[in-house]
Amino acid sequence: MVEVVRVSGQDIAYRGSEGGGVPVLFVHGNSSSSRTWHHLLDGPFGQRHRCLALDLPGHGASPAAEAGSGVYSLPGYAAILAEFVTATDARGAVVVGWSLGGHIALEAAAALPDAAGFVIFGTPPVRTVEDMPAAFLPNPAVQIGFAADVDADAALAYATSFLAPGATLPTGELVEDILATDGTARSDFYASLATMPLADEVEVVEKLARPLAILHGDGEQLISLDYLRKLNAPTLWRGEVQVIAGAGHAPQEENPAEFAALLDQFIADLPA
């Protein structure tokens, strides 16, 4: 069931689960939606935990933001996330961010002092945009995520880049979400990288006082594992990046059972 809450002047659609215990807040990636978390929300994980998965503005069931408003930027999305946490009484949540969602979580970390922990994947923390060539693999599909106009062929290429090479997982829902996303969300976001002050994500990770898990699909086509392994992350869960077999950029879609198991283990290991 999709519900709506108004934050930062935007109607934000979100899905929840019926579980209790530690809240888990899911933040999807660029040109995706809360639908990508359905295995978690609709399965045993969602029965054990109170899950909340929002649709970012211009994605899924959330209306588009006004072009040029600044909403389609890391600071804009981070403000949405921080207010969403307050509006849904999820201050003590574990924040799980995929790809762009992980960057949003890092941008918002200072505004989420009560978060129990953070889980990011498909998200290489960077100091500035100059770090991106080292953090990202040289895959031309990355550029599709910054284009206002995306046709069906480009959407399929972008969706395919989310999966491990040779994956047989159907891409229909991924493509639908890409095509349904407000194109300005992509182009405005790209423009904002050069015009808006952004958090130094490497410094955020270095100074983070709460547990941080970094996950990575062993068939990842977009993010460099070598780059992730060189990060200085004092609170890194288990002291290393957790590699998920049989998955690429989207392990929540490709290997949801192992993904859920890692989240359960991370939550169990949180300080009392």
Short mmCIF file of C-alpha atoms in Angstrom, two decimals:
data_model
loop_
_atom_site.label_atom_id
_atom_site.label_comp_id
_atom_site.label_asym_id
_atom_site.label_seq_id
_atom_site.Cartn_x
_atom_site.Cartn_y
_atom_site.Cartn_z
CA MET A 1 0.00 0.00 0.00
CA VAL A 2 1.35 3.42 -1.01
CA GLU A 3 0.97 6.27 1.48
CA VAL A 4 1.83 9.94 1.11
CA VAL A 5 3.44 12.41 3.51
CA ARG A 6 4.24 16.06 2.81
CA VAL A 7 7.82 17.14 3.51
CA SER A 8 9.83 20.14 2.31
CA GLY A 9 6.83 21.29 0.31
CA GLN A 10 6.71 18.01 -1.62
CA ASP A 11 4.24 15.13 -1.54
CA ILE A 12 6.38 12.05 -0.94
CA ALA A 13 4.92 8.62 -1.63
CA TYR A 14 6.21 5.69 0.36
CA ARG A 15 5.59 2.03 1.08
CA GLY A 16 5.79 0.35 4.46
CA SER A 17 5.77 -3.09 6.00
CA GLU A 18 3.91 -4.44 9.01
CA GLY A 19 6.95 -5.50 11.04
CA GLY A 20 8.07 -3.94 14.29
CA GLY A 21 11.45 -3.59 15.94
CA VAL A 22 14.24 -1.46 14.52
CA PRO A 23 12.94 0.73 11.66
CA VAL A 24 14.72 0.28 8.34
CA LEU A 25 14.55 3.15 5.87
CA PHE A 26 15.26 2.38 2.21
CA VAL A 27 16.41 5.05 -0.27
CA HIS A 28 16.39 3.96 -3.91
CA GLY A 29 18.74 4.99 -6.69
CA ASN A 30 18.59 7.26 -9.71
CA SER A 31 15.59 6.59 -12.01
CA SER A 32 14.25 3.88 -9.71
CA SER A 33 11.48 3.78 -7.11
CA SER A 34 10.42 2.16 -3.85
CA ARG A 35 9.31 -0.81 -5.93
CA THR A 36 12.92 -2.03 -6.04
CA TRP A 37 12.65 -3.01 -2.36
CA HIS A 38 9.58 -5.22 -2.72
CA HIS A 39 11.46 -8.43 -1.89
CA LEU A 40 12.42 -6.92 1.47
CA LEU A 41 9.11 -5.25 2.34
CA ASP A 42 6.87 -8.10 1.20
CA GLY A 43 8.98 -10.96 2.51
CA PRO A 44 10.07 -12.24 5.92
CA PHE A 45 12.40 -9.25 6.43
CA GLY A 46 9.45 -6.87 6.28
CA GLN A 47 7.60 -9.01 8.80
CA ARG A 48 10.50 -8.73 11.24
CA HIS A 49 11.24 -5.03 10.81
CA ARG A 50 9.30 -1.82 10.30
CA CYS A 51 10.40 -0.98 6.76
CA LEU A 52 9.83 2.36 5.05
CA ALA A 53 10.72 2.91 1.39
CA LEU A 54 10.15 6.36 -0.07
CA ASP A 55 9.86 7.50 -3.69
CA LEU A 56 12.18 10.45 -4.26
CA PRO A 57 10.57 13.48 -5.97
CA GLY A 58 9.99 12.80 -9.65
CA HIS A 59 10.38 9.04 -9.11
CA GLY A 60 7.78 6.33 -8.63
CA ALA A 61 4.52 7.75 -7.27
CA SER A 62 6.03 11.01 -5.98
CA PRO A 63 5.19 14.08 -8.09
CA ALA A 64 7.92 15.92 -9.94
CA ALA A 65 9.67 18.84 -8.30
CA GLU A 66 9.76 22.25 -9.93
CA ALA A 67 12.63 22.48 -12.39
CA GLY A 68 15.48 24.58 -11.03
CA SER A 69 14.11 24.43 -7.47
CA GLY A 70 17.19 22.68 -6.10
CA VAL A 71 15.23 19.62 -5.01
CA TYR A 72 16.97 17.48 -7.63
CA SER A 73 20.36 17.67 -5.93
CA LEU A 74 22.13 15.90 -3.10
CA PRO A 75 21.35 18.71 -0.61
CA GLY A 76 17.74 18.82 -1.83
CA TYR A 77 17.22 15.08 -1.56
CA ALA A 78 19.02 15.00 1.80
CA ALA A 79 16.60 17.61 3.18
CA ILE A 80 13.69 15.47 1.95
CA LEU A 81 15.18 12.40 3.64
CA ALA A 82 15.80 14.15 6.97
CA GLU A 83 12.26 15.54 7.08
CA PHE A 84 10.78 12.22 5.99
CA VAL A 85 12.49 10.52 8.95
CA THR A 86 10.88 13.02 11.32
CA ALA A 87 7.46 12.86 9.66
CA THR A 88 7.34 9.06 9.86
CA ASP A 89 8.81 8.84 13.38
CA ALA A 90 11.79 6.83 12.16
CA ARG A 91 14.62 8.73 13.86
CA GLY A 92 16.30 5.56 15.13
CA ALA A 93 16.22 3.82 11.77
CA VAL A 94 18.92 1.96 9.94
CA VAL A 95 19.28 3.94 6.71
CA VAL A 96 19.86 1.79 3.62
CA GLY A 97 20.89 3.66 0.47
CA TRP A 98 21.37 2.18 -2.99
CA SER A 99 23.52 4.02 -5.54
CA LEU A 100 22.26 7.64 -5.55
CA GLY A 101 20.34 6.71 -2.39
CA GLY A 102 23.63 5.96 -0.63
CA HIS A 103 25.04 9.35 -1.62
CA ILE A 104 21.85 10.96 -0.27
CA ALA A 105 22.28 9.07 3.02
CA LEU A 106 25.87 10.31 3.37
CA GLU A 107 24.84 13.87 2.50
CA ALA A 108 22.11 13.67 5.16
CA ALA A 109 24.16 11.88 7.84
CA ALA A 110 24.80 15.02 9.90
CA ALA A 111 21.05 15.75 9.93
CA LEU A 112 20.26 12.20 11.12
CA PRO A 113 22.00 12.09 14.53
CA ASP A 114 19.70 9.37 15.87
CA ALA A 115 20.12 6.93 12.97
CA ALA A 116 21.16 3.53 14.30
CA GLY A 117 23.48 2.86 11.38
CA PHE A 118 23.98 3.18 7.66
CA VAL A 119 24.15 0.62 4.85
CA ILE A 120 25.28 1.74 1.41
CA PHE A 121 25.87 -0.19 -1.80
CA GLY A 122 26.49 0.86 -5.38
CA THR A 123 27.73 4.05 -3.70
CA PRO A 124 31.42 5.02 -3.78
CA PRO A 125 31.97 7.89 -1.30
CA VAL A 126 33.84 10.72 -3.03
CA ARG A 127 35.40 14.00 -1.88
CA THR A 128 34.53 15.87 -5.08
CA VAL A 129 33.39 15.04 -8.60
CA GLU A 130 37.07 14.78 -9.52
CA ASP A 131 37.14 11.44 -7.67
CA MET A 132 34.45 9.94 -9.89
CA PRO A 133 36.76 8.48 -12.60
CA ALA A 134 38.53 6.42 -9.92
CA ALA A 135 35.34 5.50 -8.07
CA PHE A 136 33.27 4.46 -11.08
CA LEU A 137 34.11 1.85 -13.69
CA PRO A 138 34.34 3.10 -17.30
CA ASN A 139 30.83 2.06 -18.31
CA PRO A 140 29.07 4.36 -20.83
CA ALA A 141 25.70 3.53 -19.25
CA VAL A 142 26.56 5.88 -16.37
CA GLN A 143 25.90 8.85 -18.63
CA ILE A 144 22.31 7.73 -19.25
CA GLY A 145 21.61 8.51 -15.60
CA PHE A 146 22.30 12.19 -16.29
CA ALA A 147 20.22 12.55 -19.49
CA ALA A 148 16.88 14.35 -19.50
CA ASP A 149 15.59 12.38 -22.49
CA VAL A 150 15.88 8.60 -22.26
CA ASP A 151 14.25 6.37 -24.86
CA ALA A 152 13.38 2.69 -24.50
CA ASP A 153 16.72 1.48 -25.86
CA ALA A 154 18.70 3.70 -23.50
CA ALA A 155 16.50 2.66 -20.57
CA LEU A 156 17.18 -0.99 -21.34
CA ALA A 157 20.93 -0.34 -21.54
CA TYR A 158 20.83 1.50 -18.20
CA ALA A 159 18.75 -1.25 -16.55
CA THR A 160 21.08 -3.93 -17.89
CA SER A 161 24.06 -2.13 -16.35
CA PHE A 162 22.42 -2.58 -12.93
CA LEU A 163 22.74 -6.36 -13.20
CA ALA A 164 25.68 -8.74 -13.27
CA PRO A 165 26.93 -9.65 -16.77
CA GLY A 166 24.84 -12.45 -18.20
CA ALA A 167 22.06 -12.01 -15.64
CA THR A 168 18.71 -13.51 -16.59
CA LEU A 169 16.61 -11.38 -14.22
CA PRO A 170 13.81 -9.66 -16.17
CA THR A 171 14.47 -5.93 -16.62
CA GLY A 172 10.88 -4.89 -17.32
CA GLU A 173 10.18 -3.15 -14.00
CA LEU A 174 13.61 -1.49 -13.96
CA VAL A 175 12.97 -0.11 -17.45
CA GLU A 176 9.47 1.06 -16.47
CA ASP A 177 10.85 3.01 -13.53
CA ILE A 178 13.58 4.60 -15.65
CA LEU A 179 11.09 5.73 -18.30
CA ALA A 180 8.61 6.97 -15.67
CA THR A 181 11.19 9.15 -13.89
CA ASP A 182 11.01 12.90 -14.48
CA GLY A 183 13.84 13.53 -16.95
CA THR A 184 14.59 16.84 -15.24
CA ALA A 185 15.49 14.87 -12.11
CA ARG A 186 18.45 13.48 -14.04
CA SER A 187 19.55 16.62 -15.86
CA ASP A 188 19.07 18.98 -12.91
CA PHE A 189 20.95 16.59 -10.66
CA TYR A 190 23.87 16.49 -13.10
CA ALA A 191 23.96 20.28 -13.27
CA SER A 192 23.86 20.53 -9.47
CA LEU A 193 27.11 18.60 -9.13
CA ALA A 194 28.98 21.60 -10.48
CA THR A 195 26.91 24.38 -8.90
CA MET A 196 25.96 23.33 -5.36
CA PRO A 197 28.13 22.80 -2.26
CA LEU A 198 28.25 19.10 -1.43
CA ALA A 199 29.40 17.13 1.58
CA ASP A 200 32.86 15.56 1.43
CA GLU A 201 31.61 11.97 1.52
CA VAL A 202 35.05 10.54 2.25
CA GLU A 203 35.27 12.77 5.31
CA VAL A 204 31.73 11.77 6.33
CA VAL A 205 32.79 8.12 6.26
CA GLU A 206 36.03 8.84 8.11
CA LYS A 207 34.23 10.71 10.90
CA LEU A 208 31.04 8.66 11.08
CA ALA A 209 30.44 7.59 14.68
CA ARG A 210 27.76 5.06 13.84
CA PRO A 211 28.15 1.63 12.22
CA LEU A 212 28.49 1.64 8.45
CA ALA A 213 28.08 -1.38 6.19
CA ILE A 214 29.30 -1.24 2.60
CA LEU A 215 27.94 -3.98 0.34
CA HIS A 216 29.03 -4.79 -3.22
CA GLY A 217 27.82 -7.23 -5.85
CA ASP A 218 30.57 -9.46 -7.22
CA GLY A 219 29.31 -8.74 -10.75
CA GLU A 220 29.11 -4.96 -10.27
CA GLN A 221 29.46 -3.13 -13.62
CA LEU A 222 29.47 0.49 -12.41
CA ILE A 223 31.46 0.81 -9.15
CA SER A 224 35.11 0.00 -8.44
CA LEU A 225 35.62 -2.48 -5.59
CA ASP A 226 39.31 -1.52 -5.41
CA TYR A 227 38.28 2.08 -4.73
CA LEU A 228 35.90 1.02 -1.95
CA ARG A 229 38.55 -1.13 -0.29
CA LYS A 230 40.94 1.81 -0.05
CA LEU A 231 38.52 3.95 1.99
CA ASN A 232 39.33 4.82 5.58
CA ALA A 233 36.12 3.84 7.37
CA PRO A 234 36.72 3.43 11.13
CA THR A 235 33.20 2.14 11.84
CA LEU A 236 33.05 -0.20 8.84
CA TRP A 237 31.02 -3.28 9.74
CA ARG A 238 33.20 -6.38 9.98
CA GLY A 239 36.15 -4.25 8.90
CA GLU A 240 35.67 -4.82 5.19
CA VAL A 241 33.35 -4.43 2.21
CA GLN A 242 30.80 -7.27 2.12
CA VAL A 243 30.71 -8.87 -1.34
CA ILE A 244 27.45 -10.46 -2.44
CA ALA A 245 27.68 -13.38 -4.86
CA GLY A 246 25.50 -13.59 -7.93
CA ALA A 247 24.70 -9.89 -8.05
CA GLY A 248 25.77 -6.71 -9.76
CA HIS A 249 24.75 -3.14 -8.95
CA ALA A 250 21.32 -4.22 -7.65
CA PRO A 251 21.70 -7.12 -5.18
CA GLN A 252 18.31 -6.30 -3.65
CA GLU A 253 16.88 -7.48 -6.98
CA GLU A 254 19.36 -10.20 -7.95
CA ASN A 255 20.09 -11.94 -4.65
CA PRO A 256 17.50 -10.63 -2.19
CA ALA A 257 17.88 -13.56 0.21
CA GLU A 258 21.58 -12.89 0.87
CA PHE A 259 20.96 -9.15 0.87
CA ALA A 260 18.26 -9.52 3.54
CA ALA A 261 20.46 -11.88 5.57
CA LEU A 262 23.27 -9.31 5.63
CA LEU A 263 20.86 -6.59 6.75
CA ASP A 264 19.57 -8.86 9.51
CA GLN A 265 23.14 -9.58 10.66
CA PHE A 266 24.07 -5.89 10.58
CA ILE A 267 21.01 -5.00 12.67
CA ALA A 268 21.78 -7.79 15.15
CA ASP A 269 25.31 -6.42 15.56
CA LEU A 270 24.21 -2.86 16.31
CA PRO A 271 25.18 -1.55 19.76
CA ALA A 272 22.41 -2.00 22.32
#
